[in-house]
């Protein structure tokens, strides 16, 4: 037999070893590995936080609203107030009613009064101090549908009244899109981001007292947004609709609106600029 054939036969014998030879070391290896990497389970001490939540049932209109108390373990709950509300609804009381949608501070659905301030439950963090309870109410001075759900029908009617869309007597001459310079577009920053959560309007004392006629911070800021849009041609007409005692001039620059806005916008500044535009015309 040639040297080449002997070499090939020897390598094949080494490659095809008996199964028992291979399995035994692997079995020992697997067994050892599973024991060494087993994780130890640590039991955390429960951290129960108290939540006092406004409850009112329209099916029982003669019963007064109450603050109902719930306790949840923060170790098994997400970090936001909305996480706590969802946990309570899923695990303790399925009748608890509130609005929510995006969970990212974009839709404005979960606006409510938390610890005395209007904000969004999805971006409001839970205070880890378990010695303090959290009080949650619906947006103040609004009719309540149920529990934490305010009736925003009138608020949206007011928004509709300002015609929040582009209005033109004559469109672009070329029949294409409405062009806008970078500078003109920049004027809309801090206005178009409004999510109509109504946190600002329901924090305004003037709106509490005169909401049937006073448009409120959120709606007026959107009115200003269209007044200064370079593509809109109805600015004077929009301002003319505000020329009365109530729609605009009930604002007394209390500035609760700018303080409470969860998006960091400045409705009070927008209202002041509308007044300046109307005074200079």
PDB file of N, CA, C and O in Angstrom, residues 200-255:
ATOM      1  N   UNK A 200     -54.143  72.922  29.121  1.00  0.00           N
ATOM      2  CA  UNK A 200     -53.968  74.355  29.340  1.00  0.00           C
ATOM      3  C   UNK A 200     -55.305  75.046  29.570  1.00  0.00           C
ATOM      4  O   UNK A 200     -55.462  75.839  30.509  1.00  0.00           O
ATOM      5  N   UNK A 201     -56.291  74.742  28.748  1.00  0.00           N
ATOM      6  CA  UNK A 201     -57.590  75.412  28.883  1.00  0.00           C
ATOM      7  C   UNK A 201     -58.244  75.110  30.220  1.00  0.00           C
ATOM      8  O   UNK A 201     -58.825  75.991  30.860  1.00  0.00           O
ATOM      9  N   UNK A 202     -58.144  73.866  30.674  1.00  0.00           N
ATOM     10  CA  UNK A 202     -58.790  73.486  31.931  1.00  0.00           C
ATOM     11  C   UNK A 202     -57.968  73.884  33.159  1.00  0.00           C
ATOM     12  O   UNK A 202     -58.386  73.635  34.281  1.00  0.00           O
ATOM     13  N   UNK A 203     -56.812  74.494  32.948  1.00  0.00           N
ATOM     14  CA  UNK A 203     -56.043  75.043  34.073  1.00  0.00           C
ATOM     15  C   UNK A 203     -56.242  76.552  34.194  1.00  0.00           C
ATOM     16  O   UNK A 203     -55.727  77.174  35.119  1.00  0.00           O
ATOM     17  N   UNK A 204     -57.009  77.132  33.271  1.00  0.00           N
ATOM     18  CA  UNK A 204     -57.171  78.585  33.189  1.00  0.00           C
ATOM     19  C   UNK A 204     -58.420  79.036  33.951  1.00  0.00           C
ATOM     20  O   UNK A 204     -59.542  78.656  33.581  1.00  0.00           O
ATOM     21  N   UNK A 205     -58.282  79.847  35.012  1.00  0.00           N
ATOM     22  CA  UNK A 205     -59.460  80.332  35.747  1.00  0.00           C
ATOM     23  C   UNK A 205     -60.448  81.087  34.869  1.00  0.00           C
ATOM     24  O   UNK A 205     -61.661  80.977  35.064  1.00  0.00           O
ATOM     25  N   UNK A 206     -59.948  81.845  33.903  1.00  0.00           N
ATOM     26  CA  UNK A 206     -60.847  82.568  33.008  1.00  0.00           C
ATOM     27  C   UNK A 206     -61.707  81.599  32.194  1.00  0.00           C
ATOM     28  O   UNK A 206     -62.884  81.875  31.927  1.00  0.00           O
ATOM     29  N   UNK A 207     -61.130  80.483  31.838  1.00  0.00           N
ATOM     30  CA  UNK A 207     -61.895  79.476  31.091  1.00  0.00           C
ATOM     31  C   UNK A 207     -62.881  78.764  32.011  1.00  0.00           C
ATOM     32  O   UNK A 207     -63.982  78.408  31.594  1.00  0.00           O
ATOM     33  N   UNK A 208     -62.498  78.557  33.267  1.00  0.00           N
ATOM     34  CA  UNK A 208     -63.435  77.946  34.220  1.00  0.00           C
ATOM     35  C   UNK A 208     -64.714  78.779  34.322  1.00  0.00           C
ATOM     36  O   UNK A 208     -65.817  78.251  34.338  1.00  0.00           O
ATOM     37  N   UNK A 209     -64.552  80.090  34.358  1.00  0.00           N
ATOM     38  CA  UNK A 209     -65.682  80.985  34.643  1.00  0.00           C
ATOM     39  C   UNK A 209     -66.458  81.365  33.381  1.00  0.00           C
ATOM     40  O   UNK A 209     -67.639  81.723  33.481  1.00  0.00           O
ATOM     41  N   UNK A 210     -65.805  81.329  32.220  1.00  0.00           N
ATOM     42  CA  UNK A 210     -66.441  81.865  31.001  1.00  0.00           C
ATOM     43  C   UNK A 210     -66.308  80.938  29.800  1.00  0.00           C
ATOM     44  O   UNK A 210     -66.269  81.406  28.661  1.00  0.00           O
ATOM     45  N   UNK A 211     -66.248  79.622  30.017  1.00  0.00           N
ATOM     46  CA  UNK A 211     -65.946  78.749  28.890  1.00  0.00           C
ATOM     47  C   UNK A 211     -67.041  78.687  27.843  1.00  0.00           C
ATOM     48  O   UNK A 211     -66.787  78.217  26.721  1.00  0.00           O
ATOM     49  N   UNK A 212     -68.232  79.181  28.149  1.00  0.00           N
ATOM     50  CA  UNK A 212     -69.281  79.202  27.123  1.00  0.00           C
ATOM     51  C   UNK A 212     -68.957  80.216  26.023  1.00  0.00           C
ATOM     52  O   UNK A 212     -69.402  80.075  24.881  1.00  0.00           O
ATOM     53  N   UNK A 213     -68.180  81.260  26.375  1.00  0.00           N
ATOM     54  CA  UNK A 213     -67.878  82.310  25.399  1.00  0.00           C
ATOM     55  C   UNK A 213     -66.383  82.504  25.162  1.00  0.00           C
ATOM     56  O   UNK A 213     -65.965  82.806  24.046  1.00  0.00           O
ATOM     57  N   UNK A 214     -65.588  82.372  26.214  1.00  0.00           N
ATOM     58  CA  UNK A 214     -64.132  82.524  26.064  1.00  0.00           C
ATOM     59  C   UNK A 214     -63.567  81.259  25.416  1.00  0.00           C
ATOM     60  O   UNK A 214     -63.829  80.141  25.859  1.00  0.00           O
ATOM     61  N   UNK A 215     -62.769  81.436  24.367  1.00  0.00           N
ATOM     62  CA  UNK A 215     -62.278  80.284  23.604  1.00  0.00           C
ATOM     63  C   UNK A 215     -61.217  79.480  24.342  1.00  0.00           C
ATOM     64  O   UNK A 215     -61.072  78.278  24.107  1.00  0.00           O
ATOM     65  N   UNK A 216     -60.472  80.120  25.208  1.00  0.00           N
ATOM     66  CA  UNK A 216     -59.473  79.392  25.975  1.00  0.00           C
ATOM     67  C   UNK A 216     -58.122  79.310  25.286  1.00  0.00           C
ATOM     68  O   UNK A 216     -57.996  79.512  24.073  1.00  0.00           O
ATOM     69  N   UNK A 217     -57.068  79.001  26.050  1.00  0.00           N
ATOM     70  CA  UNK A 217     -55.694  79.032  25.540  1.00  0.00           C
ATOM     71  C   UNK A 217     -55.429  78.104  24.358  1.00  0.00           C
ATOM     72  O   UNK A 217     -54.782  78.501  23.385  1.00  0.00           O
ATOM     73  N   UNK A 218     -55.892  76.862  24.428  1.00  0.00           N
ATOM     74  CA  UNK A 218     -55.573  75.905  23.361  1.00  0.00           C
ATOM     75  C   UNK A 218     -56.142  76.354  22.022  1.00  0.00           C
ATOM     76  O   UNK A 218     -55.452  76.348  20.990  1.00  0.00           O
ATOM     77  N   UNK A 219     -57.402  76.756  22.013  1.00  0.00           N
ATOM     78  CA  UNK A 219     -58.065  77.160  20.767  1.00  0.00           C
ATOM     79  C   UNK A 219     -57.474  78.460  20.236  1.00  0.00           C
ATOM     80  O   UNK A 219     -57.255  78.607  19.021  1.00  0.00           O
ATOM     81  N   UNK A 220     -57.185  79.400  21.126  1.00  0.00           N
ATOM     82  CA  UNK A 220     -56.617  80.672  20.679  1.00  0.00           C
ATOM     83  C   UNK A 220     -55.210  80.498  20.117  1.00  0.00           C
ATOM     84  O   UNK A 220     -54.823  81.184  19.161  1.00  0.00           O
ATOM     85  N   UNK A 221     -54.439  79.597  20.696  1.00  0.00           N
ATOM     86  CA  UNK A 221     -53.110  79.355  20.145  1.00  0.00           C
ATOM     87  C   UNK A 221     -53.204  78.781  18.733  1.00  0.00           C
ATOM     88  O   UNK A 221     -52.411  79.127  17.856  1.00  0.00           O
ATOM     89  N   UNK A 222     -54.189  77.911  18.511  1.00  0.00           N
ATOM     90  CA  UNK A 222     -54.367  77.378  17.160  1.00  0.00           C
ATOM     91  C   UNK A 222     -54.902  78.433  16.205  1.00  0.00           C
ATOM     92  O   UNK A 222     -54.579  78.421  15.013  1.00  0.00           O
ATOM     93  N   UNK A 223     -55.711  79.360  16.710  1.00  0.00           N
ATOM     94  CA  UNK A 223     -56.160  80.471  15.875  1.00  0.00           C
ATOM     95  C   UNK A 223     -54.963  81.313  15.420  1.00  0.00           C
ATOM     96  O   UNK A 223     -54.866  81.706  14.250  1.00  0.00           O
ATOM     97  N   UNK A 224     -54.043  81.564  16.346  1.00  0.00           N
ATOM     98  CA  UNK A 224     -52.835  82.326  16.011  1.00  0.00           C
ATOM     99  C   UNK A 224     -51.966  81.561  15.016  1.00  0.00           C
ATOM    100  O   UNK A 224     -51.388  82.162  14.108  1.00  0.00           O
ATOM    101  N   UNK A 225     -51.915  80.251  15.150  1.00  0.00           N
ATOM    102  CA  UNK A 225     -51.122  79.432  14.225  1.00  0.00           C
ATOM    103  C   UNK A 225     -51.558  79.646  12.774  1.00  0.00           C
ATOM    104  O   UNK A 225     -50.723  79.693  11.859  1.00  0.00           O
ATOM    105  N   UNK A 226     -52.865  79.787  12.541  1.00  0.00           N
ATOM    106  CA  UNK A 226     -53.342  80.000  11.172  1.00  0.00           C
ATOM    107  C   UNK A 226     -53.252  81.462  10.763  1.00  0.00           C
ATOM    108  O   UNK A 226     -53.096  81.770   9.577  1.00  0.00           O
ATOM    109  N   UNK A 227     -53.310  82.367  11.720  1.00  0.00           N
ATOM    110  CA  UNK A 227     -53.172  83.792  11.393  1.00  0.00           C
ATOM    111  C   UNK A 227     -51.807  84.112  10.818  1.00  0.00           C
ATOM    112  O   UNK A 227     -51.665  84.974   9.944  1.00  0.00           O
ATOM    113  N   UNK A 228     -50.770  83.448  11.335  1.00  0.00           N
ATOM    114  CA  UNK A 228     -49.412  83.788  10.900  1.00  0.00           C
ATOM    115  C   UNK A 228     -48.873  82.838   9.835  1.00  0.00           C
ATOM    116  O   UNK A 228     -47.727  82.963   9.420  1.00  0.00           O
ATOM    117  N   UNK A 229     -49.695  81.923   9.376  1.00  0.00           N
ATOM    118  CA  UNK A 229     -49.263  81.027   8.302  1.00  0.00           C
ATOM    119  C   UNK A 229     -49.226  81.816   6.992  1.00  0.00           C
ATOM    120  O   UNK A 229     -50.255  82.356   6.556  1.00  0.00           O
ATOM    121  N   UNK A 230     -48.061  81.896   6.375  1.00  0.00           N
ATOM    122  CA  UNK A 230     -47.893  82.713   5.166  1.00  0.00           C
ATOM    123  C   UNK A 230     -48.745  82.226   4.003  1.00  0.00           C
ATOM    124  O   UNK A 230     -49.000  82.970   3.052  1.00  0.00           O
ATOM    125  N   UNK A 231     -49.211  81.006   4.049  1.00  0.00           N
ATOM    126  CA  UNK A 231     -50.027  80.461   2.959  1.00  0.00           C
ATOM    127  C   UNK A 231     -51.507  80.790   3.115  1.00  0.00           C
ATOM    128  O   UNK A 231     -52.279  80.650   2.170  1.00  0.00           O
ATOM    129  N   UNK A 232     -51.909  81.212   4.320  1.00  0.00           N
ATOM    130  CA  UNK A 232     -53.311  81.520   4.588  1.00  0.00           C
ATOM    131  C   UNK A 232     -53.623  82.963   4.195  1.00  0.00           C
ATOM    132  O   UNK A 232     -52.811  83.860   4.425  1.00  0.00           O
ATOM    133  N   UNK A 233     -54.802  83.189   3.621  1.00  0.00           N
ATOM    134  CA  UNK A 233     -55.172  84.522   3.131  1.00  0.00           C
ATOM    135  C   UNK A 233     -56.348  85.126   3.896  1.00  0.00           C
ATOM    136  O   UNK A 233     -56.941  86.107   3.446  1.00  0.00           O
ATOM    137  N   UNK A 234     -56.702  84.571   5.041  1.00  0.00           N
ATOM    138  CA  UNK A 234     -57.866  85.034   5.788  1.00  0.00           C
ATOM    139  C   UNK A 234     -57.495  85.521   7.191  1.00  0.00           C
ATOM    140  O   UNK A 234     -58.329  85.492   8.086  1.00  0.00           O
ATOM    141  N   UNK A 235     -56.273  86.016   7.356  1.00  0.00           N
ATOM    142  CA  UNK A 235     -55.846  86.502   8.665  1.00  0.00           C
ATOM    143  C   UNK A 235     -56.734  87.608   9.209  1.00  0.00           C
ATOM    144  O   UNK A 235     -57.196  87.529  10.363  1.00  0.00           O
ATOM    145  N   UNK A 236     -57.013  88.669   8.440  1.00  0.00           N
ATOM    146  CA  UNK A 236     -57.879  89.753   8.956  1.00  0.00           C
ATOM    147  C   UNK A 236     -59.267  89.260   9.346  1.00  0.00           C
ATOM    148  O   UNK A 236     -59.823  89.684  10.365  1.00  0.00           O
ATOM    149  N   UNK A 237     -59.829  88.362   8.549  1.00  0.00           N
ATOM    150  CA  UNK A 237     -61.162  87.829   8.870  1.00  0.00           C
ATOM    151  C   UNK A 237     -61.135  86.979  10.144  1.00  0.00           C
ATOM    152  O   UNK A 237     -62.086  87.002  10.937  1.00  0.00           O
ATOM    153  N   UNK A 238     -60.050  86.250  10.344  1.00  0.00           N
ATOM    154  CA  UNK A 238     -59.930  85.443  11.555  1.00  0.00           C
ATOM    155  C   UNK A 238     -59.874  86.346  12.793  1.00  0.00           C
ATOM    156  O   UNK A 238     -60.494  86.051  13.824  1.00  0.00           O
ATOM    157  N   UNK A 239     -59.137  87.437  12.694  1.00  0.00           N
ATOM    158  CA  UNK A 239     -59.040  88.357  13.826  1.00  0.00           C
ATOM    159  C   UNK A 239     -60.359  89.103  14.054  1.00  0.00           C
ATOM    160  O   UNK A 239     -60.720  89.414  15.196  1.00  0.00           O
ATOM    161  N   UNK A 240     -61.072  89.385  12.985  1.00  0.00           N
ATOM    162  CA  UNK A 240     -62.352  90.077  13.107  1.00  0.00           C
ATOM    163  C   UNK A 240     -63.345  89.270  13.941  1.00  0.00           C
ATOM    164  O   UNK A 240     -64.140  89.829  14.698  1.00  0.00           O
ATOM    165  N   UNK A 241     -63.284  87.958  13.812  1.00  0.00           N
ATOM    166  CA  UNK A 241     -64.197  87.098  14.566  1.00  0.00           C
ATOM    167  C   UNK A 241     -63.917  87.151  16.069  1.00  0.00           C
ATOM    168  O   UNK A 241     -64.771  86.784  16.877  1.00  0.00           O
ATOM    169  N   UNK A 242     -62.728  87.604  16.440  1.00  0.00           N
ATOM    170  CA  UNK A 242     -62.359  87.682  17.858  1.00  0.00           C
ATOM    171  C   UNK A 242     -62.612  89.065  18.452  1.00  0.00           C
ATOM    172  O   UNK A 242     -62.331  89.288  19.636  1.00  0.00           O
ATOM    173  N   UNK A 243     -63.144  89.994  17.637  1.00  0.00           N
ATOM    174  CA  UNK A 243     -63.362  91.354  18.102  1.00  0.00           C
ATOM    175  C   UNK A 243     -64.642  91.453  18.922  1.00  0.00           C
ATOM    176  O   UNK A 243     -65.666  91.964  18.491  1.00  0.00           O
ATOM    177  N   UNK A 244     -64.575  90.934  20.133  1.00  0.00           N
ATOM    178  CA  UNK A 244     -65.665  91.069  21.082  1.00  0.00           C
ATOM    179  C   UNK A 244     -65.077  90.975  22.491  1.00  0.00           C
ATOM    180  O   UNK A 244     -63.880  90.740  22.659  1.00  0.00           O
ATOM    181  N   UNK A 245     -65.902  91.115  23.480  1.00  0.00           N
ATOM    182  CA  UNK A 245     -65.405  91.170  24.856  1.00  0.00           C
ATOM    183  C   UNK A 245     -64.958  89.817  25.389  1.00  0.00           C
ATOM    184  O   UNK A 245     -64.136  89.756  26.322  1.00  0.00           O
ATOM    185  N   UNK A 246     -65.487  88.736  24.828  1.00  0.00           N
ATOM    186  CA  UNK A 246     -65.324  87.441  25.482  1.00  0.00           C
ATOM    187  C   UNK A 246     -64.349  86.483  24.790  1.00  0.00           C
ATOM    188  O   UNK A 246     -63.568  85.801  25.453  1.00  0.00           O
ATOM    189  N   UNK A 247     -64.389  86.363  23.484  1.00  0.00           N
ATOM    190  CA  UNK A 247     -63.648  85.313  22.777  1.00  0.00           C
ATOM    191  C   UNK A 247     -62.168  85.324  23.087  1.00  0.00           C
ATOM    192  O   UNK A 247     -61.544  84.274  23.284  1.00  0.00           O
ATOM    193  N   UNK A 248     -61.574  86.522  23.143  1.00  0.00           N
ATOM    194  CA  UNK A 248     -60.132  86.676  23.342  1.00  0.00           C
ATOM    195  C   UNK A 248     -59.786  87.410  24.629  1.00  0.00           C
ATOM    196  O   UNK A 248     -58.898  86.991  25.376  1.00  0.00           O
ATOM    197  N   UNK A 249     -60.515  88.488  24.918  1.00  0.00           N
ATOM    198  CA  UNK A 249     -60.082  89.415  25.955  1.00  0.00           C
ATOM    199  C   UNK A 249     -60.418  88.976  27.379  1.00  0.00           C
ATOM    200  O   UNK A 249     -60.146  89.719  28.324  1.00  0.00           O
ATOM    201  N   UNK A 250     -60.947  87.786  27.555  1.00  0.00           N
ATOM    202  CA  UNK A 250     -61.098  87.248  28.909  1.00  0.00           C
ATOM    203  C   UNK A 250     -59.758  86.729  29.442  1.00  0.00           C
ATOM    204  O   UNK A 250     -59.643  86.402  30.621  1.00  0.00           O
ATOM    205  N   UNK A 251     -58.756  86.656  28.603  1.00  0.00           N
ATOM    206  CA  UNK A 251     -57.421  86.253  29.057  1.00  0.00           C
ATOM    207  C   UNK A 251     -56.817  87.372  29.895  1.00  0.00           C
ATOM    208  O   UNK A 251     -56.700  88.510  29.430  1.00  0.00           O
ATOM    209  N   UNK A 252     -56.421  87.055  31.121  1.00  0.00           N
ATOM    210  CA  UNK A 252     -55.813  88.033  32.018  1.00  0.00           C
ATOM    211  C   UNK A 252     -54.356  87.688  32.310  1.00  0.00           C
ATOM    212  O   UNK A 252     -53.816  88.089  33.351  1.00  0.00           O
ATOM    213  N   UNK A 253     -53.736  86.965  31.405  1.00  0.00           N
ATOM    214  CA  UNK A 253     -52.309  86.592  31.489  1.00  0.00           C
ATOM    215  C   UNK A 253     -51.957  85.974  32.841  1.00  0.00           C
ATOM    216  O   UNK A 253     -50.936  86.310  33.443  1.00  0.00           O
ATOM    217  N   UNK A 254     -52.796  85.086  33.327  1.00  0.00           N
ATOM    218  CA  UNK A 254     -52.494  84.346  34.551  1.00  0.00           C
ATOM    219  C   UNK A 254     -51.351  83.368  34.298  1.00  0.00           C
ATOM    220  O   UNK A 254     -50.566  83.066  35.190  1.00  0.00           O
ATOM    221  N   UNK A 255     -51.269  82.859  33.061  1.00  0.00           N
ATOM    222  CA  UNK A 255     -50.168  82.026  32.566  1.00  0.00           C
ATOM    223  C   UNK A 255     -50.145  80.608  33.132  1.00  0.00           C
ATOM    224  O   UNK A 255     -49.149  79.909  33.020  1.00  0.00           O
TER     225      UNK A 255
END
